[in-house]
Amino acid sequence: MTVLVVGGLREEHFASTLRAVSGDLEVRVSPNIGRKEDIRYALAWEPPPGLLKTLPNLELIVSVGAGVDHLFRDPELPEVPVVRFVDADLTGRMVEFVVLNVLLHHRRMTEFREQQSKVEWKYLPEPASHDVRVGIMGLGVLGGAASQALAKLGYRLRGWSRTEKRVDGVDCYFGNQLDAFLAETDVLVVLLPLTSETRGLINRNLLAKLSQRGRDERLPGPVLINAGRGGLQVESDILAALDIGQLYAASLDVFETEPLPETSPLWRHPRVVITPHCAAESDPRAIADYTIAQIEALRRGERLKHVVDRTRGY
Ligand SMILES: NC(=O)c1ccc[n+]([C@@H]2O[C@H](COP(=O)([O-])OP(=O)(O)OC[C@H]3O[C@@H](n4cnc5c(N)ncnc54)[C@H](OP(=O)(O)O)[C@@H]3O)[C@@H](O)[C@H]2O)c1
Protein backbone atom coordinates (compact mmCIF):
# COMPACT_ATOMS: atom_id res chain seq x y z
CA MET A 1 0.00 0.00 0.00
CA THR A 2 1.56 3.26 -1.10
CA VAL A 3 0.90 6.85 -0.06
CA LEU A 4 2.05 9.78 -2.13
CA VAL A 5 2.88 13.00 -0.27
CA VAL A 6 2.45 15.84 -2.71
CA GLY A 7 2.16 19.58 -3.22
CA GLY A 8 3.26 21.23 0.01
CA LEU A 9 6.04 23.12 1.68
CA ARG A 10 6.96 20.40 4.15
CA GLU A 11 6.49 17.19 2.15
CA GLU A 12 9.71 15.53 3.36
CA HIS A 13 8.85 16.23 6.99
CA PHE A 14 5.33 14.84 6.59
CA ALA A 15 6.67 11.82 4.71
CA SER A 16 9.36 10.93 7.26
CA THR A 17 6.86 11.21 10.12
CA LEU A 18 4.37 9.05 8.23
CA ARG A 19 7.09 6.42 7.63
CA ALA A 20 8.06 6.47 11.31
CA VAL A 21 4.53 5.84 12.61
CA SER A 22 3.06 3.59 9.91
CA GLY A 23 3.55 -0.15 9.76
CA ASP A 24 2.99 -1.40 6.25
CA LEU A 25 2.72 1.82 4.24
CA GLU A 26 5.24 2.73 1.60
CA VAL A 27 5.58 6.52 1.48
CA ARG A 28 6.73 8.33 -1.66
CA VAL A 29 7.25 12.04 -2.13
CA SER A 30 6.35 13.83 -5.36
CA PRO A 31 7.93 14.21 -7.92
CA ASN A 32 9.53 10.77 -7.21
CA ILE A 33 6.26 8.97 -7.84
CA GLY A 34 7.61 5.65 -9.11
CA ARG A 35 5.11 3.13 -10.49
CA LYS A 36 1.83 5.06 -10.58
CA GLU A 37 -0.30 1.90 -10.22
CA ASP A 38 1.04 1.36 -6.66
CA ILE A 39 -0.37 4.57 -5.25
CA ARG A 40 -3.64 4.18 -3.37
CA TYR A 41 -3.66 7.29 -1.19
CA ALA A 42 -2.49 10.89 -1.47
CA LEU A 43 -1.62 13.24 1.37
CA ALA A 44 -1.84 16.55 -0.42
CA TRP A 45 -1.72 20.32 -0.03
CA GLU A 46 -1.64 21.84 -3.52
CA PRO A 47 -0.73 19.12 -6.01
CA PRO A 48 0.31 20.10 -9.54
CA PRO A 49 -2.95 20.32 -11.54
CA GLY A 50 -3.71 17.11 -13.39
CA LEU A 51 -1.22 14.96 -11.47
CA LEU A 52 -3.62 13.04 -9.22
CA LYS A 53 -5.85 12.03 -12.13
CA THR A 54 -2.91 10.10 -13.62
CA LEU A 55 -2.91 7.70 -10.63
CA PRO A 56 -5.21 4.87 -11.81
CA ASN A 57 -5.69 3.18 -8.39
CA LEU A 58 -6.08 6.25 -6.20
CA GLU A 59 -8.78 5.66 -3.54
CA LEU A 60 -8.48 8.59 -1.14
CA ILE A 61 -7.11 12.14 -0.89
CA VAL A 62 -6.26 13.44 2.58
CA SER A 63 -5.91 17.22 2.77
CA VAL A 64 -2.94 18.40 4.81
CA GLY A 65 -5.04 21.39 5.88
CA ALA A 66 -8.50 21.94 7.35
CA GLY A 67 -9.37 23.93 4.21
CA VAL A 68 -9.48 22.32 0.77
CA ASP A 69 -9.65 25.29 -1.65
CA HIS A 70 -6.02 24.59 -2.67
CA LEU A 71 -7.00 21.06 -3.78
CA PHE A 72 -9.93 22.26 -5.85
CA ARG A 73 -7.62 24.51 -7.85
CA ASP A 74 -6.99 21.29 -9.77
CA PRO A 75 -9.88 21.21 -12.27
CA GLU A 76 -9.23 17.50 -12.88
CA LEU A 77 -9.18 16.34 -9.27
CA PRO A 78 -10.22 12.66 -9.41
CA GLU A 79 -13.66 11.69 -8.12
CA VAL A 80 -12.38 9.84 -5.02
CA PRO A 81 -13.27 10.90 -1.46
CA VAL A 82 -11.41 13.95 -0.17
CA VAL A 83 -11.10 14.17 3.63
CA ARG A 84 -9.96 17.37 5.30
CA PHE A 85 -7.77 17.58 8.40
CA VAL A 86 -9.77 17.91 11.61
CA ASP A 87 -7.70 17.53 14.72
CA ALA A 88 -7.61 18.66 18.36
CA ASP A 89 -4.04 19.98 18.04
CA LEU A 90 -4.93 22.19 15.06
CA THR A 91 -8.16 23.36 16.68
CA GLY A 92 -6.27 24.27 19.87
CA ARG A 93 -3.76 26.33 17.90
CA MET A 94 -6.51 28.24 16.12
CA VAL A 95 -8.33 28.93 19.39
CA GLU A 96 -5.09 30.37 20.81
CA PHE A 97 -4.63 32.57 17.75
CA VAL A 98 -8.16 33.94 17.91
CA VAL A 99 -8.13 34.58 21.66
CA LEU A 100 -4.69 36.22 21.43
CA ASN A 101 -5.77 38.61 18.69
CA VAL A 102 -9.16 39.49 20.13
CA LEU A 103 -7.44 40.40 23.41
CA LEU A 104 -4.65 42.24 21.62
CA HIS A 105 -6.99 44.74 19.96
CA HIS A 106 -9.58 44.92 22.71
CA ARG A 107 -6.72 45.79 25.12
CA ARG A 108 -5.27 48.28 22.56
CA MET A 109 -1.85 46.63 22.55
CA THR A 110 -0.76 48.04 19.18
CA GLU A 111 -1.22 51.52 20.67
CA PHE A 112 0.62 50.64 23.87
CA ARG A 113 3.52 49.20 21.80
CA GLU A 114 3.64 52.42 19.82
CA GLN A 115 3.66 54.49 23.03
CA GLN A 116 6.44 52.29 24.41
CA SER A 117 8.55 52.92 21.31
CA LYS A 118 8.23 56.66 22.10
CA VAL A 119 8.79 56.15 25.88
CA GLU A 120 5.33 57.56 26.43
CA TRP A 121 3.29 56.79 29.59
CA LYS A 122 -0.34 57.43 28.68
CA TYR A 123 -3.59 55.92 29.88
CA LEU A 124 -6.02 54.65 27.22
CA PRO A 125 -9.61 53.66 28.11
CA GLU A 126 -10.57 50.02 27.48
CA PRO A 127 -13.99 48.37 27.75
CA ALA A 128 -14.60 45.25 29.83
CA SER A 129 -14.75 42.02 27.80
CA HIS A 130 -18.48 41.71 28.50
CA ASP A 131 -18.96 45.02 26.67
CA VAL A 132 -17.22 43.74 23.52
CA ARG A 133 -19.27 41.86 20.92
CA VAL A 134 -17.29 39.29 18.95
CA GLY A 135 -18.87 37.98 15.76
CA ILE A 136 -17.49 34.81 14.22
CA MET A 137 -18.05 34.16 10.51
CA GLY A 138 -18.00 30.38 10.16
CA LEU A 139 -19.34 28.37 13.09
CA GLY A 140 -17.73 25.08 12.13
CA VAL A 141 -15.05 23.10 13.94
CA LEU A 142 -12.73 26.09 14.41
CA GLY A 143 -15.29 28.89 14.80
CA GLY A 144 -17.30 26.80 17.26
CA ALA A 145 -14.24 26.07 19.42
CA ALA A 146 -13.09 29.71 19.32
CA SER A 147 -16.54 30.89 20.40
CA GLN A 148 -16.46 28.67 23.49
CA ALA A 149 -13.00 29.92 24.55
CA LEU A 150 -13.99 33.58 24.05
CA ALA A 151 -17.24 33.10 25.97
CA LYS A 152 -15.20 31.91 28.98
CA LEU A 153 -13.37 35.27 28.93
CA GLY A 154 -16.69 37.09 29.11
CA TYR A 155 -17.05 38.32 25.52
CA ARG A 156 -20.51 38.53 23.98
CA LEU A 157 -20.63 36.04 21.13
CA ARG A 158 -22.50 35.87 17.87
CA GLY A 159 -21.86 33.71 14.85
CA TRP A 160 -22.85 33.40 11.22
CA SER A 161 -22.99 30.21 9.18
CA ARG A 162 -24.49 28.99 5.90
CA THR A 163 -27.14 26.83 7.55
CA GLU A 164 -29.04 27.38 10.79
CA LYS A 165 -27.10 26.36 13.92
CA ARG A 166 -27.36 26.29 17.70
CA VAL A 167 -24.21 26.88 19.74
CA ASP A 168 -24.22 27.33 23.53
CA GLY A 169 -23.83 30.98 24.55
CA VAL A 170 -23.70 32.23 20.94
CA ASP A 171 -26.37 34.29 19.13
CA CYS A 172 -26.57 32.40 15.86
CA TYR A 173 -27.30 33.95 12.46
CA PHE A 174 -27.23 32.27 9.09
CA GLY A 175 -27.57 32.87 5.37
CA ASN A 176 -29.25 36.19 4.53
CA GLN A 177 -29.12 37.38 8.17
CA LEU A 178 -25.59 38.64 7.55
CA ASP A 179 -26.39 42.37 7.85
CA ALA A 180 -28.09 41.91 11.22
CA PHE A 181 -25.09 39.87 12.40
CA LEU A 182 -22.63 42.58 11.31
CA ALA A 183 -24.56 45.55 12.69
CA GLU A 184 -23.79 44.58 16.31
CA THR A 185 -20.37 43.01 15.79
CA ASP A 186 -17.38 44.94 17.17
CA VAL A 187 -14.68 42.33 16.53
CA LEU A 188 -15.18 40.27 13.37
CA VAL A 189 -13.37 36.91 13.37
CA VAL A 190 -13.32 35.22 9.96
CA LEU A 191 -13.06 31.43 9.98
CA LEU A 192 -14.84 30.64 6.74
CA PRO A 193 -13.67 28.27 4.02
CA LEU A 194 -12.81 29.80 0.64
CA THR A 195 -15.54 28.81 -1.82
CA SER A 196 -17.24 30.40 -4.82
CA GLU A 197 -19.77 31.91 -2.35
CA THR A 198 -17.27 33.35 0.11
CA ARG A 199 -14.54 34.67 -2.21
CA GLY A 200 -14.08 38.44 -1.74
CA LEU A 201 -16.78 38.61 0.95
CA ILE A 202 -14.65 40.75 3.32
CA ASN A 203 -14.90 43.88 1.23
CA ARG A 204 -15.76 47.56 1.49
CA ASN A 205 -19.54 46.96 1.69
CA LEU A 206 -19.26 44.40 4.44
CA LEU A 207 -16.78 46.38 6.54
CA ALA A 208 -19.05 49.44 6.38
CA LYS A 209 -21.81 47.43 8.11
CA LEU A 210 -19.79 46.52 11.21
CA SER A 211 -20.63 47.78 14.70
CA GLN A 212 -23.36 50.19 13.59
CA ARG A 213 -25.23 50.04 16.89
CA GLY A 214 -24.32 49.85 20.56
CA ARG A 215 -20.51 49.81 20.51
CA ASP A 216 -18.91 50.69 23.85
CA GLU A 217 -17.31 54.10 23.35
CA ARG A 218 -14.03 52.90 24.90
CA LEU A 219 -13.42 50.57 21.94
CA PRO A 220 -12.04 52.91 19.24
CA GLY A 221 -13.73 51.09 16.33
CA PRO A 222 -14.43 47.74 14.71
CA VAL A 223 -11.70 45.13 14.44
CA LEU A 224 -11.13 42.49 11.74
CA ILE A 225 -9.35 39.19 12.38
CA ASN A 226 -8.99 36.90 9.34
CA ALA A 227 -7.51 33.46 9.88
CA GLY A 228 -9.62 31.76 7.19
CA ARG A 229 -8.18 32.33 3.72
CA GLY A 230 -6.72 35.34 1.93
CA GLY A 231 -9.15 34.97 -0.97
CA LEU A 232 -11.98 35.91 1.40
CA GLN A 233 -10.68 39.47 1.73
CA VAL A 234 -10.13 42.51 -0.50
CA GLU A 235 -6.97 44.03 0.93
CA SER A 236 -7.35 47.44 -0.72
CA ASP A 237 -10.80 47.72 0.91
CA ILE A 238 -9.38 46.79 4.32
CA LEU A 239 -6.73 49.50 4.01
CA ALA A 240 -9.34 52.05 2.90
CA ALA A 241 -11.56 51.11 5.87
CA LEU A 242 -8.61 51.55 8.26
CA ASP A 243 -7.76 54.91 6.73
CA ILE A 244 -11.27 56.34 7.09
CA GLY A 245 -11.79 54.86 10.59
CA GLN A 246 -14.37 52.27 9.55
CA LEU A 247 -11.93 49.79 11.04
CA TYR A 248 -9.83 50.48 14.12
CA ALA A 249 -7.41 47.58 13.65
CA ALA A 250 -6.86 44.22 11.95
CA SER A 251 -5.00 40.95 12.45
CA LEU A 252 -4.40 39.12 9.19
CA ASP A 253 -2.89 35.66 8.96
CA VAL A 254 -3.86 35.03 5.33
CA PHE A 255 -3.52 37.14 2.18
CA GLU A 256 -4.69 37.43 -1.41
CA THR A 257 -1.08 36.66 -2.44
CA GLU A 258 1.19 34.65 -0.13
CA PRO A 259 3.83 35.52 0.90
CA LEU A 260 2.40 39.03 1.28
CA PRO A 261 4.34 41.20 -1.23
CA GLU A 262 6.92 43.54 0.32
CA THR A 263 5.17 46.46 -1.37
CA SER A 264 1.89 45.92 0.48
CA PRO A 265 1.09 48.89 2.76
CA LEU A 266 -0.38 46.38 5.21
CA TRP A 267 3.18 45.58 6.38
CA ARG A 268 3.71 49.08 7.68
CA HIS A 269 0.25 49.97 9.00
CA PRO A 270 0.48 50.72 12.75
CA ARG A 271 -2.86 49.02 13.55
CA VAL A 272 -2.32 45.89 11.45
CA VAL A 273 -0.82 42.71 12.86
CA ILE A 274 0.55 40.34 10.22
CA THR A 275 1.39 36.66 10.64
CA PRO A 276 2.61 34.35 7.84
CA HIS A 277 -0.34 31.93 7.53
CA CYS A 278 0.60 30.20 10.78
CA ALA A 279 -2.57 30.65 12.86
CA ALA A 280 -3.00 26.89 13.08
CA GLU A 281 -0.43 24.77 11.34
CA SER A 282 -0.82 21.05 10.80
CA ASP A 283 1.49 19.16 13.13
CA PRO A 284 3.36 16.37 11.23
CA ARG A 285 2.72 13.74 13.91
CA ALA A 286 -0.96 14.65 14.13
CA ILE A 287 -1.40 14.56 10.33
CA ALA A 288 0.44 11.21 10.14
CA ASP A 289 -1.81 9.64 12.79
CA TYR A 290 -4.87 11.14 11.09
CA THR A 291 -3.87 9.86 7.64
CA ILE A 292 -3.29 6.35 8.95
CA ALA A 293 -6.62 6.35 10.81
CA GLN A 294 -8.46 7.43 7.64
CA ILE A 295 -6.69 4.78 5.51
CA GLU A 296 -7.48 2.07 8.05
CA ALA A 297 -11.12 3.15 8.16
CA LEU A 298 -11.26 2.97 4.36
CA ARG A 299 -9.69 -0.50 4.35
CA ARG A 300 -12.23 -1.72 6.92
CA GLY A 301 -15.01 -0.38 4.71
CA GLU A 302 -16.15 2.12 7.36
CA ARG A 303 -17.80 5.44 6.64
CA LEU A 304 -15.07 8.11 6.43
CA LYS A 305 -15.13 11.17 8.70
CA HIS A 306 -14.75 14.77 7.51
CA VAL A 307 -15.42 14.02 3.86
CA VAL A 308 -15.57 17.21 1.79
CA ASP A 309 -18.83 17.98 0.00
CA ARG A 310 -17.70 18.94 -3.49
CA THR A 311 -20.85 20.85 -4.35
CA ARG A 312 -20.52 23.07 -1.25
CA GLY A 313 -16.75 23.31 -1.75
CA TYR A 314 -15.86 22.65 1.93
N1 LIG B 1 -4.89 30.25 8.88
C1 LIG B 1 -4.72 28.98 9.21
O1 LIG B 1 -3.64 28.59 9.68
C2 LIG B 1 -5.86 28.02 9.04
C3 LIG B 1 -5.77 26.76 9.64
C4 LIG B 1 -6.83 25.90 9.53
C5 LIG B 1 -7.98 26.27 8.84
N2 LIG B 1 -8.04 27.50 8.27
C6 LIG B 1 -9.26 27.92 7.55
O2 LIG B 1 -10.37 27.83 8.43
C7 LIG B 1 -11.49 27.39 7.66
C8 LIG B 1 -12.58 26.84 8.58
O3 LIG B 1 -12.19 25.60 9.12
P1 LIG B 1 -13.24 24.67 9.91
O4 LIG B 1 -12.56 23.39 10.23
O5 LIG B 1 -13.89 25.42 11.01
O6 LIG B 1 -14.33 24.44 8.74
P2 LIG B 1 -15.81 23.85 8.87
O7 LIG B 1 -15.93 23.01 10.10
O8 LIG B 1 -16.12 23.24 7.55
O9 LIG B 1 -16.71 25.16 9.10
C9 LIG B 1 -16.95 26.08 8.10
C10 LIG B 1 -18.01 27.06 8.58
O10 LIG B 1 -18.18 28.07 7.58
C11 LIG B 1 -19.57 28.18 7.27
N3 LIG B 1 -19.75 28.56 5.87
C12 LIG B 1 -19.28 27.97 4.75
N4 LIG B 1 -19.73 28.60 3.64
C13 LIG B 1 -20.52 29.61 4.08
C14 LIG B 1 -21.29 30.59 3.44
N5 LIG B 1 -21.35 30.67 2.09
N6 LIG B 1 -22.00 31.46 4.20
C15 LIG B 1 -21.97 31.36 5.55
N7 LIG B 1 -21.26 30.45 6.24
C16 LIG B 1 -20.54 29.59 5.50
C17 LIG B 1 -20.12 26.79 7.51
O11 LIG B 1 -21.53 26.87 7.64
P3 LIG B 1 -22.40 25.55 7.99
O12 LIG B 1 -22.12 25.28 9.45
O13 LIG B 1 -23.79 25.98 7.75
O14 LIG B 1 -21.92 24.44 7.08
C18 LIG B 1 -19.37 26.40 8.79
O15 LIG B 1 -20.02 26.95 9.91
C19 LIG B 1 -10.87 26.38 6.70
O16 LIG B 1 -11.69 26.18 5.56
C20 LIG B 1 -9.55 27.04 6.34
O17 LIG B 1 -9.72 27.84 5.20
C21 LIG B 1 -7.00 28.38 8.35
XYZ file of C-alpha atoms and ligand atoms in Angstrom:
362
model
C 0.000 0.000 0.000
C 1.564 3.258 -1.101
C 0.904 6.846 -0.061
C 2.054 9.781 -2.130
C 2.877 12.996 -0.268
C 2.450 15.842 -2.709
C 2.162 19.579 -3.221
C 3.258 21.231 0.011
C 6.036 23.120 1.680
C 6.961 20.401 4.151
C 6.492 17.187 2.148
C 9.708 15.531 3.357
C 8.853 16.234 6.986
C 5.334 14.843 6.588
C 6.673 11.821 4.707
C 9.363 10.933 7.259
C 6.855 11.214 10.125
C 4.368 9.052 8.235
C 7.092 6.422 7.628
C 8.056 6.468 11.307
C 4.535 5.844 12.611
C 3.060 3.586 9.911
C 3.548 -0.153 9.764
C 2.986 -1.403 6.250
C 2.716 1.821 4.236
C 5.239 2.733 1.597
C 5.584 6.518 1.479
C 6.733 8.334 -1.662
C 7.247 12.041 -2.128
C 6.351 13.827 -5.361
C 7.929 14.209 -7.923
C 9.526 10.766 -7.210
C 6.258 8.969 -7.839
C 7.610 5.652 -9.113
C 5.105 3.129 -10.490
C 1.830 5.061 -10.579
C -0.304 1.904 -10.221
C 1.035 1.362 -6.662
C -0.367 4.573 -5.251
C -3.640 4.183 -3.375
C -3.664 7.292 -1.192
C -2.486 10.892 -1.472
C -1.620 13.240 1.374
C -1.843 16.552 -0.420
C -1.719 20.319 -0.035
C -1.638 21.843 -3.522
C -0.728 19.116 -6.011
C 0.309 20.099 -9.540
C -2.953 20.320 -11.536
C -3.714 17.114 -13.389
C -1.220 14.957 -11.468
C -3.622 13.043 -9.217
C -5.852 12.028 -12.134
C -2.915 10.096 -13.617
C -2.913 7.698 -10.629
C -5.214 4.867 -11.806
C -5.688 3.178 -8.393
C -6.078 6.253 -6.197
C -8.780 5.656 -3.540
C -8.483 8.590 -1.141
C -7.107 12.135 -0.894
C -6.260 13.441 2.585
C -5.915 17.225 2.769
C -2.937 18.402 4.813
C -5.036 21.392 5.878
C -8.505 21.936 7.352
C -9.369 23.927 4.215
C -9.479 22.324 0.768
C -9.646 25.286 -1.646
C -6.024 24.594 -2.667
C -7.003 21.063 -3.783
C -9.935 22.258 -5.848
C -7.618 24.511 -7.847
C -6.990 21.290 -9.773
C -9.885 21.210 -12.271
C -9.230 17.504 -12.882
C -9.175 16.338 -9.267
C -10.218 12.661 -9.410
C -13.658 11.688 -8.119
C -12.378 9.844 -5.019
C -13.274 10.900 -1.458
C -11.413 13.948 -0.165
C -11.101 14.168 3.625
C -9.964 17.369 5.299
C -7.766 17.576 8.399
C -9.775 17.909 11.609
C -7.701 17.531 14.719
C -7.614 18.664 18.356
C -4.037 19.981 18.040
C -4.929 22.187 15.060
C -8.164 23.360 16.684
C -6.268 24.271 19.875
C -3.758 26.327 17.898
C -6.511 28.244 16.121
C -8.332 28.925 19.392
C -5.088 30.369 20.806
C -4.629 32.572 17.751
C -8.161 33.944 17.909
C -8.130 34.580 21.661
C -4.688 36.221 21.429
C -5.770 38.611 18.688
C -9.162 39.492 20.132
C -7.443 40.397 23.406
C -4.654 42.241 21.615
C -6.990 44.744 19.965
C -9.579 44.918 22.714
C -6.724 45.790 25.120
C -5.267 48.279 22.563
C -1.853 46.632 22.552
C -0.760 48.037 19.176
C -1.221 51.523 20.671
C 0.625 50.638 23.867
C 3.519 49.205 21.800
C 3.642 52.419 19.823
C 3.663 54.490 23.028
C 6.438 52.291 24.409
C 8.547 52.922 21.309
C 8.227 56.658 22.102
C 8.791 56.146 25.877
C 5.332 57.559 26.427
C 3.288 56.795 29.592
C -0.336 57.431 28.682
C -3.593 55.920 29.884
C -6.024 54.647 27.222
C -9.611 53.658 28.108
C -10.573 50.023 27.484
C -13.992 48.373 27.751
C -14.598 45.245 29.829
C -14.749 42.017 27.805
C -18.478 41.710 28.505
C -18.956 45.019 26.670
C -17.215 43.737 23.522
C -19.270 41.862 20.925
C -17.288 39.293 18.949
C -18.870 37.984 15.758
C -17.494 34.808 14.217
C -18.050 34.159 10.511
C -17.999 30.383 10.165
C -19.341 28.373 13.086
C -17.726 25.084 12.127
C -15.051 23.099 13.938
C -12.732 26.094 14.413
C -15.292 28.888 14.795
C -17.299 26.801 17.263
C -14.239 26.071 19.424
C -13.088 29.710 19.320
C -16.536 30.892 20.402
C -16.464 28.670 23.491
C -13.004 29.916 24.547
C -13.989 33.576 24.053
C -17.243 33.100 25.972
C -15.199 31.906 28.978
C -13.373 35.266 28.932
C -16.691 37.091 29.114
C -17.050 38.324 25.521
C -20.514 38.530 23.983
C -20.629 36.045 21.129
C -22.503 35.871 17.872
C -21.855 33.709 14.852
C -22.848 33.401 11.222
C -22.987 30.214 9.177
C -24.488 28.986 5.905
C -27.144 26.830 7.554
C -29.042 27.380 10.795
C -27.099 26.360 13.921
C -27.360 26.293 17.701
C -24.212 26.875 19.737
C -24.221 27.331 23.531
C -23.833 30.975 24.549
C -23.701 32.226 20.938
C -26.371 34.287 19.135
C -26.573 32.403 15.862
C -27.300 33.955 12.458
C -27.234 32.270 9.091
C -27.567 32.872 5.366
C -29.249 36.186 4.530
C -29.117 37.382 8.166
C -25.588 38.641 7.548
C -26.386 42.369 7.846
C -28.090 41.912 11.222
C -25.087 39.873 12.401
C -22.628 42.577 11.309
C -24.558 45.549 12.692
C -23.793 44.584 16.306
C -20.371 43.011 15.789
C -17.377 44.943 17.174
C -14.685 42.333 16.526
C -15.180 40.269 13.373
C -13.375 36.915 13.367
C -13.318 35.224 9.958
C -13.055 31.433 9.984
C -14.837 30.641 6.740
C -13.673 28.272 4.016
C -12.813 29.802 0.638
C -15.543 28.814 -1.822
C -17.243 30.400 -4.821
C -19.767 31.905 -2.353
C -17.269 33.347 0.111
C -14.535 34.675 -2.211
C -14.076 38.437 -1.738
C -16.776 38.613 0.955
C -14.654 40.746 3.320
C -14.898 43.877 1.227
C -15.757 47.558 1.491
C -19.538 46.959 1.694
C -19.263 44.396 4.440
C -16.780 46.379 6.539
C -19.051 49.442 6.376
C -21.808 47.435 8.107
C -19.791 46.515 11.210
C -20.630 47.779 14.702
C -23.356 50.185 13.595
C -25.233 50.040 16.890
C -24.318 49.851 20.558
C -20.507 49.812 20.508
C -18.912 50.694 23.854
C -17.306 54.102 23.349
C -14.033 52.900 24.901
C -13.422 50.573 21.944
C -12.040 52.912 19.240
C -13.731 51.090 16.334
C -14.434 47.743 14.708
C -11.697 45.126 14.439
C -11.126 42.492 11.743
C -9.345 39.192 12.376
C -8.992 36.902 9.342
C -7.514 33.457 9.881
C -9.622 31.755 7.190
C -8.175 32.331 3.724
C -6.718 35.343 1.932
C -9.154 34.974 -0.974
C -11.982 35.910 1.399
C -10.683 39.474 1.730
C -10.132 42.508 -0.504
C -6.970 44.031 0.931
C -7.350 47.443 -0.724
C -10.799 47.716 0.911
C -9.379 46.789 4.321
C -6.729 49.501 4.008
C -9.336 52.046 2.904
C -11.561 51.108 5.867
C -8.605 51.547 8.258
C -7.763 54.912 6.729
C -11.273 56.339 7.095
C -11.792 54.861 10.585
C -14.375 52.272 9.547
C -11.926 49.793 11.041
C -9.831 50.479 14.123
C -7.407 47.576 13.646
C -6.859 44.223 11.949
C -5.002 40.948 12.446
C -4.401 39.123 9.192
C -2.887 35.659 8.958
C -3.855 35.025 5.330
C -3.523 37.136 2.181
C -4.685 37.435 -1.409
C -1.077 36.664 -2.436
C 1.185 34.654 -0.130
C 3.830 35.522 0.900
C 2.401 39.034 1.279
C 4.342 41.198 -1.233
C 6.922 43.540 0.317
C 5.172 46.462 -1.367
C 1.892 45.916 0.477
C 1.090 48.893 2.757
C -0.384 46.385 5.210
C 3.179 45.576 6.377
C 3.708 49.082 7.682
C 0.246 49.968 9.002
C 0.477 50.721 12.751
C -2.864 49.025 13.545
C -2.318 45.891 11.449
C -0.817 42.712 12.863
C 0.552 40.339 10.224
C 1.386 36.658 10.644
C 2.612 34.351 7.840
C -0.337 31.927 7.532
C 0.597 30.196 10.775
C -2.567 30.650 12.862
C -2.996 26.895 13.076
C -0.426 24.769 11.337
C -0.822 21.051 10.796
C 1.494 19.161 13.131
C 3.357 16.374 11.226
C 2.723 13.745 13.905
C -0.965 14.645 14.132
C -1.396 14.563 10.333
C 0.442 11.210 10.140
C -1.811 9.644 12.787
C -4.874 11.135 11.094
C -3.873 9.859 7.638
C -3.291 6.346 8.954
C -6.621 6.354 10.812
C -8.455 7.426 7.639
C -6.692 4.783 5.510
C -7.480 2.070 8.053
C -11.125 3.153 8.164
C -11.262 2.973 4.365
C -9.693 -0.495 4.350
C -12.230 -1.716 6.924
C -15.006 -0.375 4.705
C -16.152 2.123 7.357
C -17.800 5.441 6.639
C -15.066 8.109 6.428
C -15.131 11.168 8.702
C -14.750 14.774 7.506
C -15.424 14.024 3.858
C -15.567 17.209 1.795
C -18.827 17.979 0.003
C -17.695 18.936 -3.494
C -20.848 20.848 -4.354
C -20.524 23.075 -1.248
C -16.752 23.305 -1.747
C -15.862 22.653 1.925
N -4.887 30.246 8.879
C -4.716 28.984 9.210
O -3.643 28.594 9.679
C -5.861 28.020 9.036
C -5.768 26.762 9.644
C -6.830 25.896 9.534
C -7.978 26.272 8.839
N -8.040 27.504 8.267
C -9.258 27.920 7.547
O -10.374 27.827 8.425
C -11.487 27.389 7.664
C -12.579 26.837 8.584
O -12.190 25.603 9.116
P -13.244 24.667 9.905
O -12.559 23.388 10.227
O -13.890 25.422 11.008
O -14.329 24.439 8.738
P -15.805 23.852 8.871
O -15.931 23.007 10.098
O -16.124 23.239 7.552
O -16.711 25.157 9.101
C -16.947 26.084 8.104
C -18.006 27.063 8.578
O -18.182 28.070 7.575
C -19.567 28.176 7.269
N -19.754 28.563 5.868
C -19.284 27.971 4.750
N -19.728 28.602 3.643
C -20.518 29.606 4.085
C -21.293 30.588 3.438
N -21.352 30.674 2.088
N -22.002 31.459 4.197
C -21.971 31.363 5.548
N -21.258 30.455 6.237
C -20.539 29.588 5.499
C -20.117 26.789 7.509
O -21.533 26.866 7.636
P -22.404 25.546 7.993
O -22.120 25.277 9.452
O -23.790 25.984 7.753
O -21.917 24.440 7.079
C -19.374 26.405 8.791
O -20.019 26.947 9.909
C -10.873 26.381 6.697
O -11.692 26.176 5.556
C -9.553 27.037 6.342
O -9.719 27.837 5.198
C -7.002 28.383 8.349
